[in-house]
Amino acid sequence: MKPVVILLFSAIQLLCYAHAQLPRISVKGNEFVANNAPVVFHGMSTSDPDKLVRDKHWDKQYFEEMKNWGANLVRFPVHPSAWRRQGQDKYLALLDQGIKYA
């Protein structure tokens, strides 16, 4: 249950941050649209933020490379063992940092 709450919290944070900077995305027929133009999501999944920190890859350049590959949506997996190792406050700070990088 806790991972679901954490993911929901992270998604809400992401939506709030995105809302301040991006146009509203809605559904029209069978398409996502923003400003009446179709939006196509090109998503990528990262490794767990804790692993990326340990491997020294958790930085702006990592996210810039995903953008260079055409990604406009990023998924952060949350591994329970990494969550326990980092603790709630540190792990949420990592997720916040990743949202800013993305």
PDB file of C-alpha atoms in Angstrom, residues 16-58:
ATOM      1  CA  CYS A  16       1.583  20.275 -10.208  1.00  0.00           C
ATOM      2  CA  TYR A  17       5.054  21.150 -11.467  1.00  0.00           C
ATOM      3  CA  ALA A  18       4.085  20.458 -15.082  1.00  0.00           C
ATOM      4  CA  HIS A  19       0.874  22.468 -14.726  1.00  0.00           C
ATOM      5  CA  ALA A  20       2.858  25.590 -13.949  1.00  0.00           C
ATOM      6  CA  GLN A  21       5.006  25.238 -17.071  1.00  0.00           C
ATOM      7  CA  LEU A  22       3.107  23.288 -19.734  1.00  0.00           C
ATOM      8  CA  PRO A  23      -0.271  23.564 -21.460  1.00  0.00           C
ATOM      9  CA  ARG A  24      -3.117  21.445 -20.135  1.00  0.00           C
ATOM     10  CA  ILE A  25      -3.346  18.012 -21.748  1.00  0.00           C
ATOM     11  CA  SER A  26      -6.786  16.508 -22.269  1.00  0.00           C
ATOM     12  CA  VAL A  27      -8.417  13.729 -24.271  1.00  0.00           C
ATOM     13  CA  LYS A  28     -10.329  14.457 -27.466  1.00  0.00           C
ATOM     14  CA  GLY A  29     -11.755  11.369 -29.137  1.00  0.00           C
ATOM     15  CA  ASN A  30      -8.902   8.890 -29.153  1.00  0.00           C
ATOM     16  CA  GLU A  31      -6.067  11.431 -28.844  1.00  0.00           C
ATOM     17  CA  PHE A  32      -4.287  13.382 -26.163  1.00  0.00           C
ATOM     18  CA  VAL A  33      -4.368  17.075 -27.091  1.00  0.00           C
ATOM     19  CA  ALA A  34      -2.837  20.324 -25.856  1.00  0.00           C
ATOM     20  CA  ASN A  35      -3.882  23.658 -27.351  1.00  0.00           C
ATOM     21  CA  ASN A  36      -6.040  21.675 -29.835  1.00  0.00           C
ATOM     22  CA  ALA A  37      -2.946  19.897 -31.217  1.00  0.00           C
ATOM     23  CA  PRO A  38      -2.352  16.142 -30.829  1.00  0.00           C
ATOM     24  CA  VAL A  39       0.246  15.131 -28.233  1.00  0.00           C
ATOM     25  CA  VAL A  40       2.176  11.889 -28.615  1.00  0.00           C
ATOM     26  CA  PHE A  41       3.987  10.585 -25.553  1.00  0.00           C
ATOM     27  CA  HIS A  42       7.421   9.046 -26.081  1.00  0.00           C
ATOM     28  CA  GLY A  43       8.248   7.579 -22.704  1.00  0.00           C
ATOM     29  CA  MET A  44      11.344   6.073 -21.181  1.00  0.00           C
ATOM     30  CA  SER A  45      11.921   4.372 -17.868  1.00  0.00           C
ATOM     31  CA  THR A  46      14.987   5.136 -15.797  1.00  0.00           C
ATOM     32  CA  SER A  47      16.745   2.833 -13.396  1.00  0.00           C
ATOM     33  CA  ASP A  48      15.872   3.295  -9.739  1.00  0.00           C
ATOM     34  CA  PRO A  49      17.125   6.755  -8.653  1.00  0.00           C
ATOM     35  CA  ASP A  50      19.086   5.166  -5.788  1.00  0.00           C
ATOM     36  CA  LYS A  51      20.971   2.928  -8.252  1.00  0.00           C
ATOM     37  CA  LEU A  52      21.662   5.856 -10.577  1.00  0.00           C
ATOM     38  CA  VAL A  53      23.120   7.835  -7.661  1.00  0.00           C
ATOM     39  CA  ARG A  54      25.345   4.905  -6.670  1.00  0.00           C
ATOM     40  CA  ASP A  55      26.480   4.520 -10.308  1.00  0.00           C
ATOM     41  CA  LYS A  56      27.086   8.293 -10.572  1.00  0.00           C
ATOM     42  CA  HIS A  57      24.547   8.733 -13.398  1.00  0.00           C
ATOM     43  CA  TRP A  58      21.889  10.769 -11.555  1.00  0.00           C
TER      44      TRP A  58
END
